Amino acid sequence: MISIHCSICSTVRVAAFPFTFRYLPKRKRLSALWGLLALIQCGAWVGVHAQEGNFGAVNVGTTSATPISVTLSFVEAERLGSIAVVTQGAAGLDFANAGSGTCKAGTEYIAGATCTVNLSFTPKFAGTRYGAVALLDGSGNRVATGYLQGTGVGPQVTFFPATQSLVANFAANGLNAPQGVAVDGSGNVYVADAENARVLKETLSAGVYSQSVVANFADNGVAEPKGVAVDGSGNVYLSSNPSNSTGSEVLKETPTADSYTQSVVANAANNGLGGAAGVAVDGSGNVYIADIGSARVLKETLSAGSYTQSVIADSITNGLRFPQWVAVDGIGNVYVADTGNSQVLKETLSAEGYTQSVIASTAIDDLQSPEGVAVDGSGNLYPSCAENPAVQGGDVERGERSSPCAKIFS
C-alpha cells in the first residue's frame, strides 16, 4: 500500500453553475476501445463548485478525531428538504453527518445564504475514499454539493482466485461493443454501450442486476460513448463522439429525484477535443480526458463553477501516440494507457507540474498495445492489453506476474 500525504481543508464553499445541453448525431464506431471494471474511486464536481475537504489518513474502522465543517451556499431562495452524506453515491459507508451544523431541514434560506454541515470519516477499507455532502430540496433534487476525501490505513487481505459472475451481455441486455465500465459505492455498475449509443446502469439488489438507461442518443444526444466514471456524489461522467471530431465532448449526468440532468464538461468547440475516450475524476472535482484525436491528455480544473483546461501530456512534449485511457490516484498522479507506444505512463504531480515516467512497456515488460488502465485505492495499477496472448477475448486478468497484462504494478 502506498503512503498518501493529505492536508486538511476546514471549509468547502459551493456556488451554482448553469448547465449546458448538447444534442449530437450518431456515428459508427471507428476503433475498439474497451474499459476496465473501475477499481478506482473518484470524487468530482456535480454542477456546483467545491474545494476538497480532506480528512487525511485515518485507521480503518476508526472515526476521524476532528470533523470537517463544510459551508454551502444557496444561489436561490430554497426550503431545505434534507441533507445527504454519501460515499460514491452510497449512504451509510465512510462519511457521516457529525451533527451540530447550521444546515437544518425545513428551514427557508434566502438567495446568498450559507449554512454548515459537520462531517466525520470512518474508513471501511484501506486506500483512498471519496464522498460528498449534498443539500436536497423537498423533491430530492440537489441544491448544493461539497466534496470529501480521506485515506483508510490498515492491512487489506486479497483472496485468489476471484469468483466470476455475469453483470450484462448481448443476449440478456443487448450490449453491443461495451467499452468503459465504472462502479459506485453501492456496487451498481455503469457501462458505456458504444454501438447502442447509450450508458447503462446495472443496479444491484439481492445479487441480481436490473438495467436502466443513464443517457442515450435519442434523449441526450450521446454518440459512441467510450469512457465512463462515477464521482463521490454518484454523478456519472462519459465521453461522447459523433460522426465527426467537431462534436466530441465529455458530459456529466447529475442524478435528480427521478432522472439525470446533463451538462458539458468539455467539447470540441470550446476545448478542442479531437476524440474523447477515457475519462477520470478526482476528489477535487477535476476531470481528466484521454483525447485520442489530438494525441494528448487533458485536465479540466474546476474553479468558481467553471473549468480551466491544461495539458498534462501530448505528442510533442511527451511523444504520446494514441492515448486511449486515463486514471488518477488519490494524490493526483495520472496514469495513461499510451496504446501507440505500447506503454503505460505515470505523470507524477508536483508543484511545478507533472513529471513523466514509464510504468510498463514492450521493452521492459513485453506489454503490447495497452488499451485501458485503472488504479485502486492502494495505488496498485491494472493495465489491459488487447494483443497480449495472455489476455483472451479482451478479458482483463488480475494475478501474479505471469504476463504483462496479468500483473498488478504496485
XYZ file of N, CA, C and O in Angstrom, residues 11 55 68 106 112 124 147 155 163 166 172-173 190 206 208 252 270 278 285 293 317 349-350 353 361 364:
104
model
N -12.919 24.114 5.356
C -14.182 24.643 4.854
C -14.290 24.426 3.362
O -13.339 24.600 2.639
N -9.800 14.616 4.982
C -9.609 14.151 6.348
C -8.208 13.619 6.597
O -7.835 13.365 7.741
N -14.843 17.795 9.815
C -14.641 18.859 8.833
C -15.956 19.606 8.680
O -17.016 18.997 8.522
N -36.137 21.771 6.587
C -37.360 22.514 6.832
C -37.167 24.010 6.948
O -38.136 24.761 7.006
N -28.191 33.562 -1.518
C -26.943 34.062 -0.969
C -26.664 33.597 0.444
O -25.567 33.814 0.974
N -14.016 2.324 5.776
C -14.379 0.907 5.809
C -13.293 0.025 5.212
O -13.205 -1.169 5.540
N -17.472 18.278 -1.670
C -16.778 17.006 -1.817
C -15.824 16.710 -0.678
O -15.270 17.618 -0.059
N -4.216 -3.045 7.044
C -3.971 -4.184 6.142
C -5.213 -4.520 5.346
O -6.336 -4.320 5.797
N -14.084 -14.867 -7.893
C -15.250 -15.560 -8.435
C -15.892 -14.698 -9.514
O -16.191 -13.532 -9.290
N -21.710 -12.824 -14.162
C -22.107 -12.017 -15.307
C -22.973 -10.846 -14.868
O -23.968 -11.033 -14.166
N -28.824 -11.096 -22.963
C -29.789 -10.680 -21.944
C -30.063 -9.186 -21.945
O -31.162 -8.748 -21.577
N -29.077 -8.383 -22.355
C -29.184 -6.927 -22.202
C -28.960 -6.153 -23.489
O -28.992 -4.924 -23.476
N -21.871 0.767 -14.158
C -22.196 1.662 -15.262
C -21.397 1.231 -16.485
O -20.190 1.025 -16.405
N -29.973 -7.758 -4.027
C -30.053 -9.174 -3.654
C -29.299 -10.060 -4.635
O -29.754 -11.151 -4.992
N -28.798 -9.579 -7.792
C -29.326 -9.541 -9.154
C -29.265 -8.107 -9.676
O -29.501 -7.147 -8.930
N -21.536 15.310 -18.228
C -21.801 14.945 -16.840
C -23.290 14.714 -16.676
O -24.116 15.543 -17.078
N -15.331 24.389 -27.681
C -14.735 25.264 -26.669
C -13.384 24.783 -26.149
O -12.615 25.582 -25.612
N -11.053 7.725 -22.748
C -11.099 7.503 -21.316
C -11.340 8.778 -20.532
O -10.863 9.857 -20.899
N -12.767 17.403 -7.854
C -13.685 17.758 -8.930
C -13.032 18.018 -10.260
O -13.696 18.453 -11.199
N -7.966 11.921 -30.530
C -7.880 12.662 -31.772
C -6.786 13.707 -31.786
O -6.229 14.018 -32.835
N 5.473 17.173 -26.611
C 6.339 17.212 -25.419
C 6.625 15.827 -24.868
O 7.729 15.554 -24.390
N 2.434 14.283 -10.126
C 2.086 15.662 -9.833
C 3.065 16.274 -8.840
O 3.425 15.661 -7.831
N 3.509 17.499 -9.122
C 4.342 18.263 -8.204
C 3.928 19.724 -8.301
O 3.058 20.093 -9.093
N 4.308 20.998 -11.807
C 3.559 20.378 -12.892
C 3.648 18.872 -12.807
O 3.524 18.292 -11.720
N 6.140 -1.237 -20.370
C 6.290 -1.030 -21.801
C 6.651 -2.346 -22.479
O 6.899 -3.361 -21.822
N 10.346 -3.270 -21.513
C 10.580 -3.666 -20.124
C 9.761 -4.895 -19.740
O 10.264 -5.818 -19.091
